[in-house]
Amino acid sequence: MSTICAISTAQAVGGISLIRLSGDKAIAIADEIFVSFDGKRVKDMQGHTCKYGKIVVNGNVLDDVLLTVFIAPKSYTGEDTVEISCHGGLYVSKRVLRACIDHGAEPAAAGEFTKRAFLNGKLSLTEAEGVADIISAQGESTLKSAHLMHEGELYKSVRRVCDRLVNILGSLAAWTDYPDEDIPETDDESLLVTLEGCETSLKKILADYDSGRIFREGIDTAIVGKPNVGKSTLMNALLGYERSIVTSVAGTTRDIVEESVRLGDVILRLSDTAGIHESQDEVESIGVDLAKKKIDSAELILCVLDGSRELDDDDRELLKSIENRRHIVLVNKSDLPLKINKEYILDGNILYVSAKERDGLENLRRMVFDLFKLSGYDSSPAVFANERQKLCCERALKHVKFAHNALLAGLTLDAVTIDIDEAANALLELTGEKATEAVVDDVFSRFCVGK
Ligand code: GDP
């Protein structure tokens, strides 16, 4: 395989820049451009040792650097690797990179170092995806679950299920392929118990995925309500600054304004929609249509009512339209005398707030956590990094269920075997042990260059 190189630190001015070389010729290339201050050659260095020296090209000193050597297989990629720490200017680091390329290295593609680590058996595919997540982590929970992914938690949970399935396959195959041997027949009862166990584990992994996804991506939230109930003020209160246009003229939020707000560890992706009411104004009715669509697609609806007025038909219609959606009713303007007729709000998720005074909003976090069952969630269980892994897990679950039903329906063990085989394959694809080249390429294309 070729020797690759890249600047592994951010492409910006900083204190230090790190240029990484990996492959068979990494040490030879470094040896040609590096002159250590103690006269020792790179090719004579031990693995995991470091030397101070300079990069010299055509007799010109480019920079004073620290050079670290890792000898295969004890390196990140599993190949001979050299890391050169030079001064952080972009010009300097690009010249050092250029020197590596001129001496025979090839520029690395996105994620190529990690891809090589995967191909050399240093990481499973899920661990590699954990690396990508650590790089892009936005909050403490995301970082924690990314670390667990990187440390193989997901891999271990999936592997346990997979091992059980492979185990069944082994005994079924042994029994059908070698009828003359004295292999005990797999009894349906224990097969059922194992399949049920696998089903429970896969469901648990998928449930954790949902919580993990919420921590990672945030909750798509729509703020809805009639004009003038205080939606924009509420959004601004949550964001902590003026964003939507707030006026006392009804119907001034014409478009959807989108922002993210952090509630503890969870991010609400908020959109403040035009007030839902029948509008004659053409421009505004476009906003109203958008708001209705938003109600259909949002994961959480914050329905704002004006507590200082009685509910009218528009409010009641709105309450009805969100009845079956995950929602919280915010009775706003609690700083004014309460006139709202509460009997129409039957549901338990009600908060009395004053968006203007920023009062009562502290309970919103607890309510969101309860609604999404996040309170008991800690990011220690297996959490999926992405949609790819979730789809593999869903496919495995589907086939485990098929196998289970086939067994209950008294179908032949051959039919059951096909589905167990499919389920095991889906899980092996998840961990990367049976992933196609296209899947592997797709995973690593999401990385940055230098990782
Ligand atoms: P929207 O049309 O639903 O976005 O409503 P706005 O946020 O534009 O607010 C409409 C009016 O209600 C403005 O004059 C706000 O100052 C006022 N308002 C909003 N929230 C409160 C509140 O909690 N208490 C009081 N007293 N007035 C509020």
GROMACS .gro file of C-alpha atoms and ligand atoms in nm:
model
  479
    1MET     CA    1   0.000   0.000   0.000
    2SER     CA    2   0.119   0.353  -0.073
    3THR     CA    3   0.263   0.582   0.191
    4ILE     CA    4   0.025   0.864   0.270
    5CYS     CA    5   0.072   1.200   0.435
    6ALA     CA    6  -0.144   1.487   0.556
    7ILE     CA    7  -0.152   1.779   0.796
    8SER     CA    8  -0.349   1.624   1.083
    9THR     CA    9  -0.410   1.940   1.283
   10ALA     CA   10  -0.666   2.202   1.178
   11GLN     CA   11  -0.590   2.396   0.861
   12ALA     CA   12  -0.542   2.721   1.048
   13VAL     CA   13  -0.268   2.919   1.216
   14GLY     CA   14  -0.187   2.766   1.555
   15GLY     CA   15   0.102   2.698   1.791
   16ILE     CA   16   0.191   2.359   1.647
   17SER     CA   17   0.107   2.170   1.331
   18LEU     CA   18   0.131   1.795   1.299
   19ILE     CA   19   0.217   1.624   0.973
   20ARG     CA   20   0.154   1.254   0.966
   21LEU     CA   21   0.314   0.996   0.736
   22SER     CA   22   0.194   0.637   0.725
   23GLY     CA   23   0.301   0.339   0.513
   24ASP     CA   24   0.598   0.124   0.417
   25LYS     CA   25   0.811   0.419   0.310
   26ALA     CA   26   0.720   0.652   0.597
   27ILE     CA   27   1.049   0.603   0.778
   28ALA     CA   28   1.263   0.621   0.463
   29ILE     CA   29   1.092   0.943   0.351
   30ALA     CA   30   1.132   1.102   0.695
   31ASP     CA   31   1.494   0.994   0.697
   32GLU     CA   32   1.559   1.189   0.375
   33ILE     CA   33   1.417   1.520   0.496
   34PHE     CA   34   1.499   1.516   0.870
   35VAL     CA   35   1.836   1.594   1.027
   36SER     CA   36   1.841   1.537   1.402
   37PHE     CA   37   2.050   1.756   1.629
   38ASP     CA   38   2.221   1.454   1.783
   39GLY     CA   39   2.313   1.309   1.445
   40LYS     CA   40   2.098   1.000   1.478
   41ARG     CA   41   1.909   0.880   1.167
   42VAL     CA   42   1.532   0.824   1.161
   43LYS     CA   43   1.581   0.470   1.029
   44ASP     CA   44   1.780   0.387   1.344
   45MET     CA   45   1.514   0.520   1.584
   46GLN     CA   46   1.310   0.284   1.802
   47GLY     CA   47   0.929   0.287   1.793
   48HIS     CA   48   0.758   0.537   2.025
   49THR     CA   49   1.063   0.761   2.045
   50CYS     CA   50   1.104   1.122   1.956
   51LYS     CA   51   1.392   1.338   1.822
   52TYR     CA   52   1.450   1.710   1.797
   53GLY     CA   53   1.593   1.826   1.464
   54LYS     CA   54   1.524   2.016   1.145
   55ILE     CA   55   1.357   1.957   0.811
   56VAL     CA   56   1.608   2.025   0.536
   57VAL     CA   57   1.515   2.030   0.167
   58ASN     CA   58   1.779   2.101  -0.101
   59GLY     CA   59   2.008   2.240   0.165
   60ASN     CA   60   1.739   2.481   0.296
   61VAL     CA   61   1.616   2.449   0.654
   62LEU     CA   62   1.235   2.464   0.654
   63ASP     CA   63   1.173   2.443   1.028
   64ASP     CA   64   1.292   2.303   1.360
   65VAL     CA   65   1.065   2.011   1.445
   66LEU     CA   66   1.000   1.721   1.679
   67LEU     CA   67   0.975   1.388   1.502
   68THR     CA   68   0.810   1.080   1.653
   69VAL     CA   69   0.842   0.730   1.512
   70PHE     CA   70   0.590   0.446   1.548
   71ILE     CA   71   0.689   0.107   1.409
   72ALA     CA   72   0.424  -0.129   1.264
   73PRO     CA   73   0.206  -0.275   1.400
   74LYS     CA   74   0.226  -0.050   1.708
   75SER     CA   75   0.079   0.264   1.557
   76TYR     CA   76  -0.265   0.416   1.499
   77THR     CA   77  -0.285   0.282   1.145
   78GLY     CA   78  -0.099  -0.041   1.214
   79GLU     CA   79   0.169   0.070   0.960
   80ASP     CA   80   0.505   0.243   1.008
   81THR     CA   81   0.411   0.597   1.100
   82VAL     CA   82   0.606   0.919   1.149
   83GLU     CA   83   0.462   1.231   1.304
   84ILE     CA   84   0.636   1.563   1.253
   85SER     CA   85   0.541   1.848   1.485
   86CYS     CA   86   0.645   2.175   1.329
   87HIS     CA   87   0.563   2.539   1.397
   88GLY     CA   88   0.196   2.614   1.341
   89GLY     CA   89   0.205   2.854   1.048
   90LEU     CA   90   0.013   2.725   0.748
   91TYR     CA   91   0.299   2.813   0.514
   92VAL     CA   92   0.553   2.610   0.715
   93SER     CA   93   0.332   2.305   0.758
   94LYS     CA   94   0.237   2.304   0.389
   95ARG     CA   95   0.606   2.317   0.293
   96VAL     CA   96   0.686   2.022   0.520
   97LEU     CA   97   0.392   1.835   0.366
   98ARG     CA   98   0.519   1.926   0.019
   99ALA     CA   99   0.864   1.789   0.112
  100CYS     CA  100   0.703   1.455   0.210
  101ILE     CA  101   0.512   1.441  -0.120
  102ASP     CA  102   0.824   1.532  -0.321
  103HIS     CA  103   1.002   1.241  -0.154
  104GLY     CA  104   0.739   0.986  -0.255
  105ALA     CA  105   0.438   1.013  -0.020
  106GLU     CA  106   0.086   1.058  -0.152
  107PRO     CA  107  -0.165   1.305  -0.010
  108ALA     CA  108  -0.410   1.115   0.214
  109ALA     CA  109  -0.780   1.108   0.132
  110ALA     CA  110  -1.042   1.200   0.395
  111GLY     CA  111  -1.033   0.948   0.680
  112GLU     CA  112  -0.761   0.741   0.516
  113PHE     CA  113  -0.548   0.699   0.830
  114THR     CA  114  -0.851   0.565   1.020
  115LYS     CA  115  -0.955   0.354   0.722
  116ARG     CA  116  -0.612   0.191   0.724
  117ALA     CA  117  -0.646   0.135   1.099
  118PHE     CA  118  -0.976  -0.041   1.023
  119LEU     CA  119  -0.832  -0.245   0.736
  120ASN     CA  120  -0.539  -0.348   0.958
  121GLY     CA  121  -0.778  -0.468   1.227
  122LYS     CA  122  -0.692  -0.189   1.472
  123LEU     CA  123  -1.052  -0.069   1.498
  124SER     CA  124  -1.396  -0.203   1.417
  125LEU     CA  125  -1.613   0.004   1.186
  126THR     CA  126  -1.825   0.125   1.479
  127GLU     CA  127  -1.514   0.230   1.670
  128ALA     CA  128  -1.393   0.420   1.364
  129GLU     CA  129  -1.726   0.596   1.343
  130GLY     CA  130  -1.677   0.683   1.712
  131VAL     CA  131  -1.353   0.857   1.614
  132ALA     CA  132  -1.545   1.070   1.363
  133ASP     CA  133  -1.797   1.154   1.634
  134ILE     CA  134  -1.530   1.257   1.884
  135ILE     CA  135  -1.397   1.500   1.627
  136SER     CA  136  -1.738   1.656   1.570
  137ALA     CA  137  -1.881   1.626   1.926
  138GLN     CA  138  -2.076   1.932   2.036
  139GLY     CA  139  -2.167   1.859   2.396
  140GLU     CA  140  -2.060   1.657   2.696
  141SER     CA  141  -2.311   1.373   2.636
  142THR     CA  142  -2.223   1.346   2.271
  143LEU     CA  143  -1.857   1.330   2.356
  144LYS     CA  144  -1.918   1.065   2.622
  145SER     CA  145  -2.115   0.841   2.388
  146ALA     CA  146  -1.862   0.901   2.110
  147HIS     CA  147  -1.587   0.782   2.344
  148LEU     CA  148  -1.787   0.473   2.433
  149MET     CA  149  -1.841   0.402   2.068
  150HIS     CA  150  -1.472   0.448   2.008
  151GLU     CA  151  -1.399   0.217   2.298
  152GLY     CA  152  -1.619  -0.045   2.140
  153GLU     CA  153  -1.930  -0.046   2.364
  154LEU     CA  154  -2.166  -0.067   2.068
  155TYR     CA  155  -1.941  -0.320   1.906
  156LYS     CA  156  -1.951  -0.539   2.218
  157SER     CA  157  -2.331  -0.527   2.256
  158VAL     CA  158  -2.389  -0.605   1.890
  159ARG     CA  159  -2.122  -0.872   1.895
  160ARG     CA  160  -2.289  -1.050   2.186
  161VAL     CA  161  -2.615  -1.080   1.989
  162CYS     CA  162  -2.428  -1.178   1.677
  163ASP     CA  163  -2.234  -1.452   1.861
  164ARG     CA  164  -2.559  -1.603   1.986
  165LEU     CA  165  -2.702  -1.607   1.633
  166VAL     CA  166  -2.384  -1.755   1.485
  167ASN     CA  167  -2.390  -2.014   1.759
  168ILE     CA  168  -2.742  -2.123   1.661
  169LEU     CA  169  -2.639  -2.131   1.295
  170GLY     CA  170  -2.344  -2.351   1.385
  171SER     CA  171  -2.548  -2.607   1.571
  172LEU     CA  172  -2.827  -2.609   1.309
  173ALA     CA  173  -2.572  -2.659   1.031
  174ALA     CA  174  -2.388  -2.930   1.220
  175TRP     CA  175  -2.710  -3.114   1.283
  176THR     CA  176  -2.844  -3.095   0.924
  177ASP     CA  177  -2.511  -3.132   0.741
  178TYR     CA  178  -2.380  -3.427   0.945
  179PRO     CA  179  -2.688  -3.639   1.018
  180ASP     CA  180  -2.470  -3.944   1.080
  181GLU     CA  181  -2.275  -3.784   1.361
  182ASP     CA  182  -2.421  -3.805   1.704
  183ILE     CA  183  -2.500  -3.433   1.726
  184PRO     CA  184  -2.796  -3.355   1.952
  185GLU     CA  185  -3.092  -3.202   1.770
  186THR     CA  186  -3.145  -2.833   1.848
  187ASP     CA  187  -3.468  -2.826   2.040
  188ASP     CA  188  -3.727  -2.565   1.942
  189GLU     CA  189  -3.776  -2.454   2.299
  190SER     CA  190  -3.417  -2.340   2.358
  191LEU     CA  191  -3.405  -2.191   2.008
  192LEU     CA  192  -3.712  -1.982   2.091
  193VAL     CA  193  -3.556  -1.863   2.416
  194THR     CA  194  -3.235  -1.760   2.239
  195LEU     CA  195  -3.424  -1.577   1.964
  196GLU     CA  196  -3.635  -1.395   2.223
  197GLY     CA  197  -3.317  -1.294   2.406
  198CYS     CA  198  -3.168  -1.158   2.082
  199GLU     CA  199  -3.491  -0.972   2.008
  200THR     CA  200  -3.487  -0.803   2.350
  201SER     CA  201  -3.122  -0.703   2.317
  202LEU     CA  202  -3.172  -0.557   1.970
  203LYS     CA  203  -3.478  -0.363   2.083
  204LYS     CA  204  -3.280  -0.223   2.374
  205ILE     CA  205  -2.996  -0.115   2.144
  206LEU     CA  206  -3.250   0.055   1.915
  207ALA     CA  207  -3.420   0.235   2.207
  208ASP     CA  208  -3.082   0.364   2.322
  209TYR     CA  209  -3.022   0.482   1.968
  210ASP     CA  210  -3.325   0.711   1.989
  211SER     CA  211  -3.206   0.875   2.310
  212GLY     CA  212  -2.853   0.897   2.173
  213ARG     CA  213  -2.979   1.057   1.856
  214ILE     CA  214  -3.169   1.318   2.057
  215PHE     CA  215  -2.855   1.409   2.252
  216ARG     CA  216  -2.654   1.421   1.934
  217GLU     CA  217  -2.890   1.596   1.696
  218GLY     CA  218  -3.134   1.779   1.921
  219ILE     CA  219  -3.512   1.780   1.911
  220ASP     CA  220  -3.690   1.932   1.615
  221THR     CA  221  -3.928   2.168   1.797
  222ALA     CA  222  -4.205   2.393   1.666
  223ILE     CA  223  -4.341   2.685   1.867
  224VAL     CA  224  -4.701   2.733   1.761
  225GLY     CA  225  -4.991   2.948   1.872
  226LYS     CA  226  -5.217   3.229   1.760
  227PRO     CA  227  -5.066   3.564   1.671
  228ASN     CA  228  -4.971   3.777   1.968
  229VAL     CA  229  -4.972   3.506   2.234
  230GLY     CA  230  -4.596   3.562   2.278
  231LYS     CA  231  -4.427   3.297   2.060
  232SER     CA  232  -4.146   3.523   1.944
  233THR     CA  233  -4.094   3.658   2.294
  234LEU     CA  234  -4.077   3.300   2.420
  235MET     CA  235  -3.828   3.202   2.155
  236ASN     CA  236  -3.617   3.504   2.240
  237ALA     CA  237  -3.640   3.423   2.611
  238LEU     CA  238  -3.515   3.072   2.541
  239LEU     CA  239  -3.240   3.197   2.317
  240GLY     CA  240  -3.150   3.478   2.551
  241TYR     CA  241  -3.149   3.744   2.283
  242GLU     CA  242  -3.379   3.919   2.038
  243ARG     CA  243  -3.414   3.716   1.721
  244SER     CA  244  -3.770   3.700   1.592
  245ILE     CA  245  -3.948   4.026   1.521
  246VAL     CA  246  -4.159   4.109   1.826
  247THR     CA  247  -4.437   4.361   1.783
  248SER     CA  248  -4.781   4.403   1.929
  249VAL     CA  249  -4.941   4.385   1.584
  250ALA     CA  250  -5.094   4.041   1.535
  251GLY     CA  251  -4.929   3.825   1.269
  252THR     CA  252  -4.582   3.975   1.246
  253THR     CA  253  -4.390   3.647   1.247
  254ARG     CA  254  -4.449   3.568   0.882
  255ASP     CA  255  -4.187   3.312   0.812
  256ILE     CA  256  -4.032   3.031   1.004
  257VAL     CA  257  -3.733   3.149   1.205
  258GLU     CA  258  -3.502   2.867   1.312
  259GLU     CA  259  -3.258   2.863   1.602
  260SER     CA  260  -3.109   2.614   1.845
  261VAL     CA  261  -3.131   2.644   2.219
  262ARG     CA  262  -2.959   2.429   2.478
  263LEU     CA  263  -3.168   2.290   2.767
  264GLY     CA  264  -2.907   2.128   2.987
  265ASP     CA  265  -2.758   1.858   2.771
  266VAL     CA  266  -3.033   1.861   2.512
  267ILE     CA  267  -3.061   2.095   2.219
  268LEU     CA  268  -3.402   2.210   2.099
  269ARG     CA  269  -3.397   2.304   1.733
  270LEU     CA  270  -3.666   2.568   1.755
  271SER     CA  271  -3.876   2.713   1.484
  272ASP     CA  272  -4.103   3.001   1.557
  273THR     CA  273  -4.385   2.974   1.306
  274ALA     CA  274  -4.641   3.219   1.185
  275GLY     CA  275  -4.943   3.215   1.414
  276ILE     CA  276  -5.192   2.949   1.316
  277HIS     CA  277  -5.520   3.117   1.232
  278GLU     CA  278  -5.724   3.161   0.919
  279SER     CA  279  -5.557   3.443   0.731
  280GLN     CA  280  -5.679   3.658   0.443
  281ASP     CA  281  -5.337   3.809   0.394
  282GLU     CA  282  -5.162   3.617   0.117
  283VAL     CA  283  -4.805   3.661   0.240
  284GLU     CA  284  -4.899   3.564   0.588
  285SER     CA  285  -5.101   3.262   0.479
  286ILE     CA  286  -4.784   3.117   0.325
  287GLY     CA  287  -4.639   3.135   0.676
  288VAL     CA  288  -4.951   2.973   0.818
  289ASP     CA  289  -4.919   2.684   0.570
  290LEU     CA  290  -4.556   2.641   0.673
  291ALA     CA  291  -4.664   2.636   1.037
  292LYS     CA  292  -4.917   2.360   0.971
  293LYS     CA  293  -4.654   2.155   0.791
  294LYS     CA  294  -4.416   2.214   1.078
  295ILE     CA  295  -4.673   2.074   1.323
  296ASP     CA  296  -4.687   1.760   1.111
  297SER     CA  297  -4.312   1.711   1.100
  298ALA     CA  298  -4.183   1.840   1.435
  299GLU     CA  299  -4.088   1.595   1.710
  300LEU     CA  300  -4.200   1.834   1.985
  301ILE     CA  301  -4.463   2.105   1.974
  302LEU     CA  302  -4.458   2.394   2.217
  303CYS     CA  303  -4.811   2.527   2.200
  304VAL     CA  304  -4.832   2.882   2.334
  305LEU     CA  305  -5.158   3.025   2.469
  306ASP     CA  306  -5.223   3.372   2.609
  307GLY     CA  307  -5.321   3.314   2.974
  308SER     CA  308  -5.456   3.667   3.010
  309ARG     CA  309  -5.742   3.598   2.767
  310GLU     CA  310  -6.015   3.341   2.735
  311LEU     CA  311  -5.950   3.067   2.482
  312ASP     CA  312  -6.124   3.121   2.149
  313ASP     CA  313  -6.207   2.885   1.861
  314ASP     CA  314  -5.859   2.922   1.705
  315ASP     CA  315  -5.693   2.816   2.031
  316ARG     CA  316  -5.925   2.521   2.070
  317GLU     CA  317  -5.868   2.409   1.712
  318LEU     CA  318  -5.494   2.433   1.765
  319LEU     CA  319  -5.514   2.229   2.085
  320LYS     CA  320  -5.710   1.968   1.896
  321SER     CA  321  -5.457   1.953   1.611
  322ILE     CA  322  -5.171   1.875   1.846
  323GLU     CA  323  -5.364   1.632   2.065
  324ASN     CA  324  -5.186   1.324   1.935
  325ARG     CA  325  -4.844   1.481   1.898
  326ARG     CA  326  -4.572   1.507   2.161
  327HIS     CA  327  -4.645   1.851   2.300
  328ILE     CA  328  -4.618   2.091   2.592
  329VAL     CA  329  -4.879   2.363   2.645
  330LEU     CA  330  -4.723   2.688   2.761
  331VAL     CA  331  -4.976   2.924   2.916
  332ASN     CA  332  -4.797   3.253   2.868
  333LYS     CA  333  -4.828   3.598   3.025
  334SER     CA  334  -4.854   3.456   3.377
  335ASP     CA  335  -4.747   3.800   3.500
  336LEU     CA  336  -5.096   3.924   3.403
  337PRO     CA  337  -5.424   3.821   3.574
  338LEU     CA  338  -5.519   3.471   3.461
  339LYS     CA  339  -5.835   3.460   3.247
  340ILE     CA  340  -5.784   3.144   3.047
  341ASN     CA  341  -6.058   2.881   3.069
  342LYS     CA  342  -5.850   2.586   3.175
  343GLU     CA  343  -6.113   2.319   3.116
  344TYR     CA  344  -6.016   2.300   2.748
  345ILE     CA  345  -5.660   2.204   2.828
  346LEU     CA  346  -5.702   1.849   2.945
  347ASP     CA  347  -5.354   1.725   2.909
  348GLY     CA  348  -5.099   1.707   3.190
  349ASN     CA  349  -4.811   1.882   3.018
  350ILE     CA  350  -4.890   2.241   3.106
  351LEU     CA  351  -4.647   2.509   3.213
  352TYR     CA  352  -4.743   2.855   3.332
  353VAL     CA  353  -4.479   3.097   3.214
  354SER     CA  354  -4.410   3.459   3.150
  355ALA     CA  355  -4.191   3.483   2.843
  356LYS     CA  356  -4.157   3.855   2.898
  357GLU     CA  357  -4.038   3.819   3.258
  358ARG     CA  358  -3.852   3.494   3.173
  359ASP     CA  359  -4.037   3.325   3.452
  360GLY     CA  360  -4.136   2.956   3.481
  361LEU     CA  361  -3.912   2.842   3.196
  362GLU     CA  362  -3.678   2.646   3.422
  363ASN     CA  363  -3.936   2.364   3.439
  364LEU     CA  364  -3.932   2.323   3.062
  365ARG     CA  365  -3.615   2.114   3.070
  366ARG     CA  366  -3.759   1.865   3.318
  367MET     CA  367  -4.078   1.835   3.113
  368VAL     CA  368  -3.886   1.775   2.789
  369PHE     CA  369  -3.670   1.513   2.960
  370ASP     CA  370  -3.984   1.338   3.095
  371LEU     CA  371  -4.160   1.352   2.760
  372PHE     CA  372  -3.866   1.198   2.577
  373LYS     CA  373  -3.780   0.963   2.864
  374LEU     CA  374  -3.430   1.107   2.882
  375SER     CA  375  -3.407   1.139   3.261
  376GLY     CA  376  -3.280   0.789   3.323
  377TYR     CA  377  -3.059   0.798   3.018
  378ASP     CA  378  -2.691   0.802   3.069
  379SER     CA  379  -2.471   0.773   2.769
  380SER     CA  380  -2.301   0.459   2.899
  381PRO     CA  381  -2.504   0.202   2.705
  382ALA     CA  382  -2.436   0.132   2.343
  383VAL     CA  383  -2.539   0.427   2.135
  384PHE     CA  384  -2.552   0.430   1.760
  385ALA     CA  385  -2.339   0.680   1.580
  386ASN     CA  386  -2.551   0.706   1.275
  387GLU     CA  387  -2.837   0.600   1.057
  388ARG     CA  388  -2.631   0.329   0.883
  389GLN     CA  389  -2.583   0.140   1.206
  390LYS     CA  390  -2.947   0.183   1.304
  391LEU     CA  391  -3.067   0.043   0.971
  392CYS     CA  392  -2.843  -0.263   1.010
  393CYS     CA  393  -2.981  -0.320   1.360
  394GLU     CA  394  -3.341  -0.283   1.239
  395ARG     CA  395  -3.275  -0.532   0.962
  396ALA     CA  396  -3.132  -0.778   1.211
  397LEU     CA  397  -3.433  -0.735   1.438
  398LYS     CA  398  -3.674  -0.790   1.147
  399HIS     CA  399  -3.508  -1.120   1.056
  400VAL     CA  400  -3.488  -1.237   1.417
  401LYS     CA  401  -3.864  -1.176   1.439
  402PHE     CA  402  -3.922  -1.364   1.113
  403ALA     CA  403  -3.719  -1.657   1.243
  404HIS     CA  404  -3.911  -1.651   1.571
  405ASN     CA  405  -4.247  -1.650   1.391
  406ALA     CA  406  -4.137  -1.922   1.149
  407LEU     CA  407  -4.045  -2.141   1.442
  408LEU     CA  408  -4.377  -2.077   1.616
  409ALA     CA  409  -4.563  -2.154   1.291
  410GLY     CA  410  -4.385  -2.490   1.276
  411LEU     CA  411  -4.188  -2.418   0.957
  412THR     CA  412  -3.883  -2.631   0.881
  413LEU     CA  413  -3.554  -2.544   1.041
  414ASP     CA  414  -3.420  -2.458   0.693
  415ALA     CA  415  -3.660  -2.165   0.670
  416VAL     CA  416  -3.563  -2.051   1.019
  417THR     CA  417  -3.194  -2.077   0.933
  418ILE     CA  418  -3.226  -1.840   0.637
  419ASP     CA  419  -3.358  -1.561   0.858
  420ILE     CA  420  -3.106  -1.618   1.135
  421ASP     CA  421  -2.836  -1.603   0.872
  422GLU     CA  422  -2.976  -1.272   0.738
  423ALA     CA  423  -2.989  -1.130   1.091
  424ALA     CA  424  -2.628  -1.229   1.165
  425ASN     CA  425  -2.518  -1.078   0.831
  426ALA     CA  426  -2.686  -0.748   0.911
  427LEU     CA  427  -2.499  -0.731   1.242
  428LEU     CA  428  -2.167  -0.823   1.082
  429GLU     CA  429  -2.227  -0.542   0.835
  430LEU     CA  430  -2.289  -0.308   1.128
  431THR     CA  431  -1.954  -0.387   1.288
  432GLY     CA  432  -1.780  -0.381   0.952
  433GLU     CA  433  -1.679  -0.747   0.958
  434LYS     CA  434  -1.887  -0.812   0.649
  435ALA     CA  435  -1.930  -0.460   0.516
  436THR     CA  436  -1.898  -0.414   0.143
  437GLU     CA  437  -1.624  -0.192   0.007
  438ALA     CA  438  -1.886   0.069  -0.083
  439VAL     CA  439  -2.008   0.085   0.278
  440VAL     CA  440  -1.653   0.119   0.409
  441ASP     CA  441  -1.570   0.392   0.157
  442ASP     CA  442  -1.886   0.578   0.247
  443VAL     CA  443  -1.806   0.568   0.619
  444PHE     CA  444  -1.455   0.706   0.577
  445SER     CA  445  -1.551   0.972   0.325
  446ARG     CA  446  -1.721   1.150   0.618
  447PHE     CA  447  -1.390   1.201   0.797
  448CYS     CA  448  -1.163   1.499   0.764
  449VAL     CA  449  -0.828   1.474   0.588
  450GLY     CA  450  -0.548   1.388   0.829
  451LYS     CA  451  -0.757   1.158   1.052
  452GDP     P1  452  -4.629   3.626   1.869
  452GDP     O1  453  -4.712   3.695   1.765
  452GDP     O2  454  -4.701   3.506   1.923
  452GDP     O3  455  -4.491   3.593   1.824
  452GDP     O4  456  -4.621   3.728   1.994
  452GDP     P2  457  -4.502   3.825   2.035
  452GDP     O5  458  -4.392   3.752   2.096
  452GDP     O6  459  -4.475   3.916   1.921
  452GDP     O7  460  -4.573   3.905   2.153
  452GDP     C1  461  -4.693   3.977   2.137
  452GDP     C2  462  -4.707   4.078   2.247
  452GDP     O8  463  -4.726   4.013   2.373
  452GDP     C3  464  -4.585   4.170   2.265
  452GDP     O9  465  -4.630   4.301   2.293
  452GDP     C4  466  -4.513   4.109   2.383
  452GDP    O10  467  -4.438   4.204   2.454
  452GDP     C5  468  -4.629   4.059   2.468
  452GDP     N1  469  -4.589   3.947   2.553
  452GDP     C6  470  -4.523   3.836   2.518
  452GDP     N2  471  -4.500   3.757   2.625
  452GDP     C7  472  -4.554   3.821   2.732
  452GDP     C8  473  -4.564   3.790   2.872
  452GDP    O11  474  -4.516   3.688   2.922
  452GDP     N3  475  -4.628   3.880   2.951
  452GDP     C9  476  -4.681   3.997   2.901
  452GDP     N4  477  -4.741   4.077   2.986
  452GDP     N5  478  -4.673   4.028   2.770
  452GDP    C10  479  -4.611   3.943   2.686
   0.00000   0.00000   0.00000
